[in-house]
Coordinates of C-alpha atoms and ligand atoms in Angstrom, one line a residue:
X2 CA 102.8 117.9 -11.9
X3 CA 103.7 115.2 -15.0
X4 CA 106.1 116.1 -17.3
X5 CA 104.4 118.1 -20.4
X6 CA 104.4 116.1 -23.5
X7 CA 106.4 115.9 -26.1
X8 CA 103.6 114.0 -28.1
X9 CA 102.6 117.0 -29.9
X10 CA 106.1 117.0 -31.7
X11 CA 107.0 116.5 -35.7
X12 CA 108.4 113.0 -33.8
X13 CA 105.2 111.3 -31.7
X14 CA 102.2 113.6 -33.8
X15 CA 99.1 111.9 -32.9
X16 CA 96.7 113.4 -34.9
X17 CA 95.1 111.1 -38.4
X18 CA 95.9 112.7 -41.8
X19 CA 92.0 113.4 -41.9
X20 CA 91.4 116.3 -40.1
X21 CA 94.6 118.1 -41.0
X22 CA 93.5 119.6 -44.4
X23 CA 91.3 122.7 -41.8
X24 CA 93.5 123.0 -39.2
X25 CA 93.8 126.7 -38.1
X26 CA 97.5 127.9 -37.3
X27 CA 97.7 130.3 -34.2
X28 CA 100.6 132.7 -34.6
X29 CA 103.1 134.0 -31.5
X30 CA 102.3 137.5 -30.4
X31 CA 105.2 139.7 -30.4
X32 CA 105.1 143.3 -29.8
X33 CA 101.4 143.3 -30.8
X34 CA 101.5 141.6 -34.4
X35 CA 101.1 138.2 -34.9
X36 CA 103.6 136.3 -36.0
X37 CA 105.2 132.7 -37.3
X38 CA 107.9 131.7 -35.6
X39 CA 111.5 132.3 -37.4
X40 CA 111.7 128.2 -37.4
X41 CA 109.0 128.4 -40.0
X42 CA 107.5 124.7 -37.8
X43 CA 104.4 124.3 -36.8
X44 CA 103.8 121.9 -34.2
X45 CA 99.7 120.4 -33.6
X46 CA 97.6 120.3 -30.9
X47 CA 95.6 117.3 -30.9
X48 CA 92.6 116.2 -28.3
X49 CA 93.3 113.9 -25.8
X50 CA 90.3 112.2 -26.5
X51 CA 90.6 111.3 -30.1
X52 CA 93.7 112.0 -31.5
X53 CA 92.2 112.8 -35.5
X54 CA 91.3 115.3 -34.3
X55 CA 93.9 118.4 -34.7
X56 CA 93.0 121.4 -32.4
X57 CA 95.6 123.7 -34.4
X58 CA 98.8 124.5 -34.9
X59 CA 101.4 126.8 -33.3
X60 CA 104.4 128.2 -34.0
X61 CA 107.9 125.8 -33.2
X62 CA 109.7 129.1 -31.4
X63 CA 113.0 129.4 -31.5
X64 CA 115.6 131.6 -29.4
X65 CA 115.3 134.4 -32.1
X66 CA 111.4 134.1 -31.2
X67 CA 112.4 134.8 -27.9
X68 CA 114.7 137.5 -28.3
X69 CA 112.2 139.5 -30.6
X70 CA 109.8 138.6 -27.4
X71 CA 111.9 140.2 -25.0
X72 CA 112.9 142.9 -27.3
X73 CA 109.0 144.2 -27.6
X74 CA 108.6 143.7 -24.0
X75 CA 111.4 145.7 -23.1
X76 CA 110.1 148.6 -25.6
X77 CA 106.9 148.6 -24.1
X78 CA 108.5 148.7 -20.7
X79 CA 108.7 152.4 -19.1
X80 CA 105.0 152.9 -21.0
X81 CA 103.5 150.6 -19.2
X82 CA 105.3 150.9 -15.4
X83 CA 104.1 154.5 -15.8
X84 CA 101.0 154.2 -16.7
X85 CA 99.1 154.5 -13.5
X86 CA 98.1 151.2 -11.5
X87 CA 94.0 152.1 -11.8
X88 CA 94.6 152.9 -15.6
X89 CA 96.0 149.4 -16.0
X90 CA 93.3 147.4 -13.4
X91 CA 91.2 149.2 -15.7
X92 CA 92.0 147.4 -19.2
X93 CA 92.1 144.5 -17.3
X94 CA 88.7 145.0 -15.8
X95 CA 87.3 144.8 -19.4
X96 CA 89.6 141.8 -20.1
X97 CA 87.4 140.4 -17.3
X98 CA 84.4 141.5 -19.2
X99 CA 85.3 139.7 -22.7
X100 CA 86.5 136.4 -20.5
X101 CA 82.8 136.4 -19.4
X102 CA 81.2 137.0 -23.3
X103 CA 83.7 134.0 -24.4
X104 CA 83.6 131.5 -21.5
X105 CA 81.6 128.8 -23.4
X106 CA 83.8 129.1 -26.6
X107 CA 87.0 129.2 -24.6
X108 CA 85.9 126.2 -22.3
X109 CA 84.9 123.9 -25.7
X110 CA 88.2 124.7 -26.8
X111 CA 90.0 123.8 -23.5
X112 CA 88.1 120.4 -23.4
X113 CA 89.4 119.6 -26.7
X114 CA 93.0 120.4 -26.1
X115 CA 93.1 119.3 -23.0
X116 CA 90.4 116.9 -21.8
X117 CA 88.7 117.7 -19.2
X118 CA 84.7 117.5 -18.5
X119 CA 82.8 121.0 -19.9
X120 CA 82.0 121.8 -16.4
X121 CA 85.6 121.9 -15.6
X122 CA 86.9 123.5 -18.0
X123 CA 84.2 126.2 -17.2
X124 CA 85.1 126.3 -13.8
X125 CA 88.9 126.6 -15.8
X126 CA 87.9 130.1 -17.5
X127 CA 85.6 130.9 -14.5
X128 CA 88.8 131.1 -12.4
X129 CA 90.9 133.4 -14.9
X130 CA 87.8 135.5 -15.2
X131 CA 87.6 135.9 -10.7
X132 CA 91.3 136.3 -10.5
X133 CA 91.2 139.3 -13.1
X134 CA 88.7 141.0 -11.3
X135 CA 89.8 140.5 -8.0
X136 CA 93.7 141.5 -8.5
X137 CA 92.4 144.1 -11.1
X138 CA 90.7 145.1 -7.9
X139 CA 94.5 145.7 -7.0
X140 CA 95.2 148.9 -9.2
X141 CA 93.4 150.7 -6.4
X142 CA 95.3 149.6 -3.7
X143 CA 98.8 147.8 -4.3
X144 CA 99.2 149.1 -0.5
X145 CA 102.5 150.1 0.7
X146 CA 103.0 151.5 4.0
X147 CA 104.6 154.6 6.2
X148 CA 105.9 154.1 9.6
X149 CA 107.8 157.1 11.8
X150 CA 111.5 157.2 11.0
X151 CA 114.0 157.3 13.9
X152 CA 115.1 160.7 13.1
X153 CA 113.1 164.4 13.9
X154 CA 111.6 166.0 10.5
X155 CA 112.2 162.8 8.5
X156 CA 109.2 160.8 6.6
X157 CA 109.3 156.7 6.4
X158 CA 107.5 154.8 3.7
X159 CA 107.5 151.5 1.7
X160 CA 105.8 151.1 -1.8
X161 CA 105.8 148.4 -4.3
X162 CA 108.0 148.3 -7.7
X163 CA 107.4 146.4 -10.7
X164 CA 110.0 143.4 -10.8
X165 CA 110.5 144.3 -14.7
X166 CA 110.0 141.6 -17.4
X167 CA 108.4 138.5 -16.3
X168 CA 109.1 135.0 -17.9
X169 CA 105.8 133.0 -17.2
X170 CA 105.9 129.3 -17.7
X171 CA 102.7 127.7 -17.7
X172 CA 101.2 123.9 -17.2
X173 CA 98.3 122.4 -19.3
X174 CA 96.6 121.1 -16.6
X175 CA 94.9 124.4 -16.0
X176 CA 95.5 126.0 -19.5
X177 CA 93.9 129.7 -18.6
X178 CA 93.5 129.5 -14.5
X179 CA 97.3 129.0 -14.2
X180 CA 98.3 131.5 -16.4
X181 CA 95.8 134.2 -15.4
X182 CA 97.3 133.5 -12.0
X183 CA 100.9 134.7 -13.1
X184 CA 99.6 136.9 -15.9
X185 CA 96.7 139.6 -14.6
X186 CA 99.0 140.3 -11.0
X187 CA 102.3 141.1 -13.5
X188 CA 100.3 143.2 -15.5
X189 CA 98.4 145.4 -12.6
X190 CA 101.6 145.2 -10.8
X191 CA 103.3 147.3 -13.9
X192 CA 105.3 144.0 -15.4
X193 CA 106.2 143.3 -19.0
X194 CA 105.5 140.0 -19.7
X195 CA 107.0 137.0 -22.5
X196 CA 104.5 133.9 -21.4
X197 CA 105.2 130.9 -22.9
X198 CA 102.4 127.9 -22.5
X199 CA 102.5 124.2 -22.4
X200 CA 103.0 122.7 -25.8
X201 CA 100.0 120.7 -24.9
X202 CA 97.6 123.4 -24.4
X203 CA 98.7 126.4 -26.1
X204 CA 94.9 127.2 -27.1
X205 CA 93.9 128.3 -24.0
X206 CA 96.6 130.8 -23.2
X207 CA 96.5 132.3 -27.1
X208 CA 92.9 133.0 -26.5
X209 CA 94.0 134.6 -23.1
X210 CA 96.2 136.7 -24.7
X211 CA 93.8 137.4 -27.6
X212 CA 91.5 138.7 -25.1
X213 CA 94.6 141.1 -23.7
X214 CA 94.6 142.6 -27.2
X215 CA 91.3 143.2 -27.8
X216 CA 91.1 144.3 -24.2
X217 CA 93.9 146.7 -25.1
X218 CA 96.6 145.7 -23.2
X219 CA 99.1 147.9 -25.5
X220 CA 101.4 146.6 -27.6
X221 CA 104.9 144.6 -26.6
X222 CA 102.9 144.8 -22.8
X223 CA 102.3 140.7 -23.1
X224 CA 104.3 138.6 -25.7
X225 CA 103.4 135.1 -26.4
X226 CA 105.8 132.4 -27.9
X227 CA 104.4 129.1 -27.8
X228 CA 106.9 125.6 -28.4
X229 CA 109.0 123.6 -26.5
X230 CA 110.9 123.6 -22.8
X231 CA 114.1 123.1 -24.5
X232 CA 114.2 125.5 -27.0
X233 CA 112.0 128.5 -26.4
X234 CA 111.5 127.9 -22.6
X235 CA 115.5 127.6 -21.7
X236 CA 115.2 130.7 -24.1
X237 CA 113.0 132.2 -21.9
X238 CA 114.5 131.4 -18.1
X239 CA 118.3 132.1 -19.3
X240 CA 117.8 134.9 -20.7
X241 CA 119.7 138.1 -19.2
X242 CA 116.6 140.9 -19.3
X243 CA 114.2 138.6 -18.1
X244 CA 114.1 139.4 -14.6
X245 CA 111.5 136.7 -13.2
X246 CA 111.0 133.3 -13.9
X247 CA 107.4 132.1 -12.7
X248 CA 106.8 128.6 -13.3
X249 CA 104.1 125.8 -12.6
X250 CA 105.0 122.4 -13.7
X251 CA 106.4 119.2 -12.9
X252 CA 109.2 119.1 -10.2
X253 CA 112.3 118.1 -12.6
X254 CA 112.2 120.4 -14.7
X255 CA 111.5 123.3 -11.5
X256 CA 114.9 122.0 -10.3
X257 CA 116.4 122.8 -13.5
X258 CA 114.5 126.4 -14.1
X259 CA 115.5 127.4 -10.4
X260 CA 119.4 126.5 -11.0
X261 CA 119.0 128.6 -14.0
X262 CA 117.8 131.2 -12.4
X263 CA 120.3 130.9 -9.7
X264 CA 123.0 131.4 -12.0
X265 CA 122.3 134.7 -13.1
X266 CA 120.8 135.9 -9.9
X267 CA 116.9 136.0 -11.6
X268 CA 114.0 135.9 -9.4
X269 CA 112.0 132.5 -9.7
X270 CA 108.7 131.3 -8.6
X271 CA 108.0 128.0 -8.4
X272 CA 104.8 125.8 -8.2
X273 CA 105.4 122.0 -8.6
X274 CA 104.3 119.0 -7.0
X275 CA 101.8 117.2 -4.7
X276 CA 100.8 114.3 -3.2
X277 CA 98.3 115.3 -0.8
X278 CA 96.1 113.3 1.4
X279 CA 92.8 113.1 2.8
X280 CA 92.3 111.9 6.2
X281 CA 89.0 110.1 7.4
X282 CA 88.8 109.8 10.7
X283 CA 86.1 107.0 12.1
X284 CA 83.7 109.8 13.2
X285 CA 83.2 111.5 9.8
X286 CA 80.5 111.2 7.5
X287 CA 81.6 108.6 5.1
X288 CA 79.3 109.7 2.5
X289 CA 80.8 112.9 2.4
X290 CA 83.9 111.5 2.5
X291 CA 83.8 109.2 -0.2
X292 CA 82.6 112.3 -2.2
X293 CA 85.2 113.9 -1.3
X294 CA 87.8 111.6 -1.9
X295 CA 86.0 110.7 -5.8
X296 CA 86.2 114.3 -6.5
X297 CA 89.6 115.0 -5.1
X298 CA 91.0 111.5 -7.1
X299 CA 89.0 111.5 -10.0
X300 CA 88.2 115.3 -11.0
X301 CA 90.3 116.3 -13.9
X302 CA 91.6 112.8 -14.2
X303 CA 93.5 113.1 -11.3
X304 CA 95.3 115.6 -13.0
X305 CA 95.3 118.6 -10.5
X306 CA 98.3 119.7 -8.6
X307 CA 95.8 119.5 -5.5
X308 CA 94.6 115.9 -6.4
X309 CA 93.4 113.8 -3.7
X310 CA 95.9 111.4 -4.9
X311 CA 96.3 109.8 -1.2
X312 CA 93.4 108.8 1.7
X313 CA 94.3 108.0 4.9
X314 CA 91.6 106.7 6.7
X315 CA 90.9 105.0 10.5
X316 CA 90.8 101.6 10.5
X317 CA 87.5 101.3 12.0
X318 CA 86.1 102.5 8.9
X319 CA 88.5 101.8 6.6
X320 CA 87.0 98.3 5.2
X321 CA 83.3 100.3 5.1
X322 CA 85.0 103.4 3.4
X323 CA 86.8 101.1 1.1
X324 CA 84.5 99.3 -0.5
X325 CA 82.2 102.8 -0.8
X326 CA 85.2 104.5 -2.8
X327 CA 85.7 101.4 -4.9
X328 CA 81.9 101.0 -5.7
X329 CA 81.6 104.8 -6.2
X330 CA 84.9 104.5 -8.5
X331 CA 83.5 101.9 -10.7
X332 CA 80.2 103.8 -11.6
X333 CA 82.2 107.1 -12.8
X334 CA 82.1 107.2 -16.7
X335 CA 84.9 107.9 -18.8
X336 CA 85.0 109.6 -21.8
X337 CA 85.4 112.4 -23.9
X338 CA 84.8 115.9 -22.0
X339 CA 82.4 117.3 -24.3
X340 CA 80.0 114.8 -23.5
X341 CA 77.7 115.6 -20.7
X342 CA 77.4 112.2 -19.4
X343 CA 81.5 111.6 -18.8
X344 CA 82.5 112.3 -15.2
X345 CA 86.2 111.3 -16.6
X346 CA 88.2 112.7 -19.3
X347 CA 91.0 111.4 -20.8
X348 CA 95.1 112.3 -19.8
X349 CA 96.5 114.7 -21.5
X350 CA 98.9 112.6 -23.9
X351 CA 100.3 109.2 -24.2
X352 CA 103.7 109.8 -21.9
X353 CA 101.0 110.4 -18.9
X354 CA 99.1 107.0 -20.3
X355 CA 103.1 105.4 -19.6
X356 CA 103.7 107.0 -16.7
X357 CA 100.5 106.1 -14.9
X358 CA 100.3 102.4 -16.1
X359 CA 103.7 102.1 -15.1
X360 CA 102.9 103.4 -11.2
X361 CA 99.9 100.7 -11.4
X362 CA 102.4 97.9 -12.2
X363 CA 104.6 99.5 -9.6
X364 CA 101.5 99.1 -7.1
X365 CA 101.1 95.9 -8.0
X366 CA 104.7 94.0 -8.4
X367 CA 106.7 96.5 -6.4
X368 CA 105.0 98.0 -3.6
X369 CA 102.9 95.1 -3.6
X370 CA 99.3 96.9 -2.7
X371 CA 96.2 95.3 -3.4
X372 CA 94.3 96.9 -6.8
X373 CA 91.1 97.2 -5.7
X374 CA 89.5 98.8 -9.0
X375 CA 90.4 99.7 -12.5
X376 CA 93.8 100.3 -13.7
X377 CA 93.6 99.6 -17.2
X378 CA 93.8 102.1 -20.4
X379 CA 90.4 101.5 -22.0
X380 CA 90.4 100.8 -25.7
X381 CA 87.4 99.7 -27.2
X382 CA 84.3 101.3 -28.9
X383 CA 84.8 105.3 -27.9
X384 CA 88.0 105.2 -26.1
X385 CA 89.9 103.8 -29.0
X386 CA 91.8 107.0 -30.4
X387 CA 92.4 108.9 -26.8
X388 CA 94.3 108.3 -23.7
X389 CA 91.8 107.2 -21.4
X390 CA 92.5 105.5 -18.1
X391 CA 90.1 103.5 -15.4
X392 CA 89.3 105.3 -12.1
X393 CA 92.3 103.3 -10.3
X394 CA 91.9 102.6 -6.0
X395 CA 95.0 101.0 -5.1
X396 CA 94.1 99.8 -0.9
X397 CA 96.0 98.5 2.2
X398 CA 98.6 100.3 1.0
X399 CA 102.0 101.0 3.4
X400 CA 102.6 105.0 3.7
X401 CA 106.6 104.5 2.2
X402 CA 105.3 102.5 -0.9
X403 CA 106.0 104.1 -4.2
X404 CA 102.2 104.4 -4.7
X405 CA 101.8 106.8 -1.5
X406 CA 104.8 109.1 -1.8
X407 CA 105.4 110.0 -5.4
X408 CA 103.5 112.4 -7.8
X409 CA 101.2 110.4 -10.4
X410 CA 99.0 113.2 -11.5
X411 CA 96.1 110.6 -13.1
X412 CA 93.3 109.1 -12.0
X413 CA 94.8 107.0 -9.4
X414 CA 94.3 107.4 -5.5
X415 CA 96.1 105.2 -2.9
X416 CA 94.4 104.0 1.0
X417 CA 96.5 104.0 3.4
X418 CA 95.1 102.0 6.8
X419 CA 95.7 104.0 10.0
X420 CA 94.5 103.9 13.9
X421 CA 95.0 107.3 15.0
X422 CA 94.8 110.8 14.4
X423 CA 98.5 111.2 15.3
X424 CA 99.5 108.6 12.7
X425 CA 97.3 109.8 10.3
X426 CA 99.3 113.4 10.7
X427 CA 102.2 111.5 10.3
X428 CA 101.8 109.5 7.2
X429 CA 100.1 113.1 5.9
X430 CA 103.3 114.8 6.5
X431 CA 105.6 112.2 5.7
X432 CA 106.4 112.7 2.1
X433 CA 108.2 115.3 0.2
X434 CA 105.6 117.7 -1.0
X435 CA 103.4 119.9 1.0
X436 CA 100.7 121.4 -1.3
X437 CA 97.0 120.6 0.7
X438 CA 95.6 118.0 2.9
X439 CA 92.0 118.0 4.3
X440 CA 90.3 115.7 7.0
X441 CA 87.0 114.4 7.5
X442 CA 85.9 114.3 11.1
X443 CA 82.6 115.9 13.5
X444 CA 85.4 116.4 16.1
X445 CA 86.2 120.2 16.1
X446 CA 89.3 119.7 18.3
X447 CA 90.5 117.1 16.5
X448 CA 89.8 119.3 13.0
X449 CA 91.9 122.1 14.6
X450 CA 94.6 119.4 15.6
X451 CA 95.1 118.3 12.1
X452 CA 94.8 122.3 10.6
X453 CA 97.6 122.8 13.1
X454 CA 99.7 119.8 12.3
X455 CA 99.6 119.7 8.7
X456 CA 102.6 121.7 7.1
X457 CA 101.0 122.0 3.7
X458 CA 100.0 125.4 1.9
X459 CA 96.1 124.5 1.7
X460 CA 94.0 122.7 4.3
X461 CA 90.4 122.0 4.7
X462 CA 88.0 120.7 6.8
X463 CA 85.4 118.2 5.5
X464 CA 86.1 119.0 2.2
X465 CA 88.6 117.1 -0.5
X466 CA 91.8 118.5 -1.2
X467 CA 90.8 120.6 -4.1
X468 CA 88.6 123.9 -4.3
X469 CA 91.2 127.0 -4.0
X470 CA 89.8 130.9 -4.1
X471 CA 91.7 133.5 -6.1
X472 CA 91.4 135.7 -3.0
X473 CA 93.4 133.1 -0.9
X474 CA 97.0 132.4 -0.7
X475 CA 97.9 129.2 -3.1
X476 CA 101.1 127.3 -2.8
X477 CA 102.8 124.8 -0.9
X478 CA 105.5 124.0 1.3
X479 CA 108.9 121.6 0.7
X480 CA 109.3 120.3 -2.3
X481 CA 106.0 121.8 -3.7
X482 CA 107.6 125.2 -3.9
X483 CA 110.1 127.5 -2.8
X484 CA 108.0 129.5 -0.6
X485 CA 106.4 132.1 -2.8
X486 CA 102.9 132.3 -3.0
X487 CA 99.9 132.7 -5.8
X488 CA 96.8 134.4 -5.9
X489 CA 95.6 136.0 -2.7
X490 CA 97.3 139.7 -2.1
X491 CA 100.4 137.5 -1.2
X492 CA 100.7 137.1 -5.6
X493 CA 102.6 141.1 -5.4
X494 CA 104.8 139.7 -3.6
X495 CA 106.4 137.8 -6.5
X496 CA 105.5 140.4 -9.1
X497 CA 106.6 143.5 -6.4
X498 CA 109.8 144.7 -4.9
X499 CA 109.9 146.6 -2.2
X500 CA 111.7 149.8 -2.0
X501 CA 112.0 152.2 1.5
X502 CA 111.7 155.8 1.1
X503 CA 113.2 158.1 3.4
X504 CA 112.5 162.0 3.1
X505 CA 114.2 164.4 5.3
X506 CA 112.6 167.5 6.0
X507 CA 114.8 168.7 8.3
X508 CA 117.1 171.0 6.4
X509 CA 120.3 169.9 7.0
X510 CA 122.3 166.9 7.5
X511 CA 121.4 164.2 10.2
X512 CA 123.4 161.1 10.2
X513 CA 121.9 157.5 10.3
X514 CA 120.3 157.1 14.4
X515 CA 122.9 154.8 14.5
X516 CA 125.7 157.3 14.0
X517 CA 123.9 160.3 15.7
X518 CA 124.8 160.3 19.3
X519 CA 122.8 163.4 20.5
X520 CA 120.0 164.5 18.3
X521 CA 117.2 165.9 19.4
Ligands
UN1_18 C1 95.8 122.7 -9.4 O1 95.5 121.9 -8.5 O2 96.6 122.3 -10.3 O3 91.8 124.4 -6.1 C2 95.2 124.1 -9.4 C3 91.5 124.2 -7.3 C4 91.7 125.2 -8.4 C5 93.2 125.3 -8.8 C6 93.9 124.0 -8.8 N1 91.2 126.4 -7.9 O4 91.1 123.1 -7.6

């Protein structure tokens, strides 16, 4: 995922003097009050589509923010671990319920921090509101198991133990899915939590955590400080009582959480990067294909970790397929996400606008692929105050170029010419991250082939590279990750330890089986 912005600091504010006389501040929510931060800064939120206007401001948080953060949650700790599981799934069943009264509210508010079309952003609060029921659903189970013990008149078991306090990091490129992800499976798991969100979409979680409150999460239970990596999130990750880091974001700055976490022997969670590929082979439908392929580029500006951001496609249809993407690619309006004609939003701030024009000139001059369609920030008329970027097909592209192996995360999709199934696997594989892939064929063996190939997290069949469940597994391999897993039942994994019970019933003392010669 890109780098968050710093764009929102006193340094780069985009926002026009204008709107700023209204502008709502959003306090930090520490122990159950809302606060400022001790900085006494406020940074702004702007939209990504016109930068006058100021979404709000939040609170600048400092290490002392922190601190008071993981004081609270440390108060609230034994309360809440105790509580029973169901009690919990409970308040987080009628969080569920209040995510459903404010979807429309919380999704217009997403769009304008963030960018993306209504229906995503929808689709954005939809997913926070399936994963809170689903692993509330968890209060009732959070399944250990028995299994006989070696001895006579001695009782085996394994259950799950709360971690402790969590540290939750969180991207802007799915301001409440992402963080309900880590958030609602901490909580039902009997976590404390200090969550600290994106600079760039901070809205999104404080109305998440509004929601906790009013659900009646208790107090101290979740603690939100909103800011910057550098202050309040190294706050956050090196901080001795947090016990978990869980973080989705862009690759660097993973590296430099998990080596944190390393040091002091935390446990760390990490979601990063992906460059995943569709592959068409020359029996699918190319229709559907070339649907898929818009979608997986295009949707969300290309900003998804899952983004269809390469296609690898036979060369019997590649020319056909081609020119279907390009034509299809050309026709997508861009604009601002509130409007119900845009099929496009714009990226989320101008270091994304700098980082994707600079991979187009890469294309271009470096790699030297042909640009078959857009590439250009647009400027005039409606685009002129936001960061909006042309649906960009780079084709006959080489699978080591630039273009085809590293992250771009915006609107930018790269084909790749292949003439086999085998190759097609190969240039899949054949770049550092392993998030999702997905292929387009009729052939059922050869759909298996690929399903069994592909050493990504996600895979699908006739289908782009996007489209997760809650109830499913979601992660990837290599450099997407280091091996943990969100969402599905596999989540308690990260926000559970296990602990074996043993209980000896037998009255007096029997060794371990391995140092009891003759028992009977
Ligand atoms: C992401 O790609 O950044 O599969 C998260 C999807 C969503 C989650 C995507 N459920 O598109």
């Amino acid at each position: 995922m890109a780098q968050a912005k710093k764009a929102l600091g006193s340094s780069q504010k985009k926002g026009g003097a204008a709107a700023r006389t209204v502008v709502k501040k959003y306090p930090n929510y520490i122990g159950g009050e809302w606060v400022a931060s001790s900085s006494g800064e406020w940074f702004e939120n702007t939209n990504p589509a016109d930068t006058r206007d100021v979404v709000g401001r939040f609170p600048v948080s400092t290490r002392e923010d922190v601190e008071a953060a993981v004081s609270a949650a440390k108060t609230a700790a034994d309360r809440w671990r105790r509580l029973p599981a169901p009690r919990r799934a409970e308040i987080l069943f009628r969080l569920g319920e209040l995510l459903i009264r404010d979807k429309d509210r919380f999704a217009r508010e997403m769009t304008r921090e963030m960018g993306k079309v209504l229906k995503e952003t929808g689709g954005d609060v939809q997913e926070a509101i399936d994963c809170t029921y689903y692993t509330a659903g968890e209060g009732r189970r959070l399944h250990g198991f028995t299994t006989p013990a070696e001895m006579p008149d001695k009782f085996a078991m394994c259950v799950r133990q709360p971690v402790g306090l969590c540290g939750l990091i969180t991207p802007w490129n799915f301001p409440m899915a992402i963080p309900s992800w880590k958030l609602i499976p901490a909580l039902v798991c009997g976590n404390t939590v200090v969550i600290k969100p994106a600079e760039d979409t901070p809205l999104s979680t404080y109305n998440l955590v509004k929601a906790c409150e009013e659900a009646g999460v208790p107090a101290g239970v979740v603690n939100l400080v909103t800011g910057y990596g550098e202050t309040a999130g190294a706050a956050i990750v090196n901080h001795p009582s947090v016990r978990l880091i869980s973080f989705t974001g862009s690759t660097e700055t993973g590296r430099v959480v998990a080596g944190a976490c390393a040091e002091r022997n935390a446990i760390c969670s990490l979601e990063m990067g992906g460059k995943n590929v569709i592959m068409v082979l020359e029996d699918a439908d190319l229709d559907l294909a070339v649907e898929g392929a818009v979608w997986g580029a295009f949707g969300t500006s290309g900003q998804r970790c899952t983004a269809s951001s390469r296609v690898v496609v036979h060369k019997k249809v590649y020319k056909k397929f081609t020119q279907m993407l390009v034509e299809r690619a050309k026709g997508l309006r861009v604009g601002n996400g509130l409007d119900e004609k845009t099929d496009v939003g714009p990226v989320i701030n101008a270091d994304a606008v700098h980082k994707i024009l600079g991979y187009v000139e890469i294309g271009q001059r470096e790699d030297g692929a042909r640009l078959a369609c857009g590439g250009n920030r647009l400027t005039g008329g409606g685009h002129a105050n936001g960061y909006f970027i042309e649906p960009t097909v780079f084709a006959d592209a080489a699978p080591d170029m630039r273009i085809s192996q590293e992250e771009i995360f915006g609107p930018v999709t790269t084909v790749i010419p292949t003439s086999s199934l085998e190759e097609a696997i190969d240039i899949g594989n054949g770049v550092r991250y392993g998030l999702s892939a997905s292929i387009y064929t009729r052939d059922v063996n050869r759909a298996f082939r690929a399903m069994q190939e592909m050493y990504t997290g996600i895979f699908y069949v006739n289908s782009s590279t996007i489209g997760a469940e809650v109830h499913l597994p979601f992660g990837g391999t290599k450099g997407t990750g280091n091996g943990h897993r969100e969402a599905g039942t596999q989540v308690l994994d990260i926000f559970t330890e296990w602990k074996s019970i043993y209980v000896d019933y037998s009255g007096k003392l029997q060794r371990a089986q391995i140092d009891e010669v003759n028992f009977e």
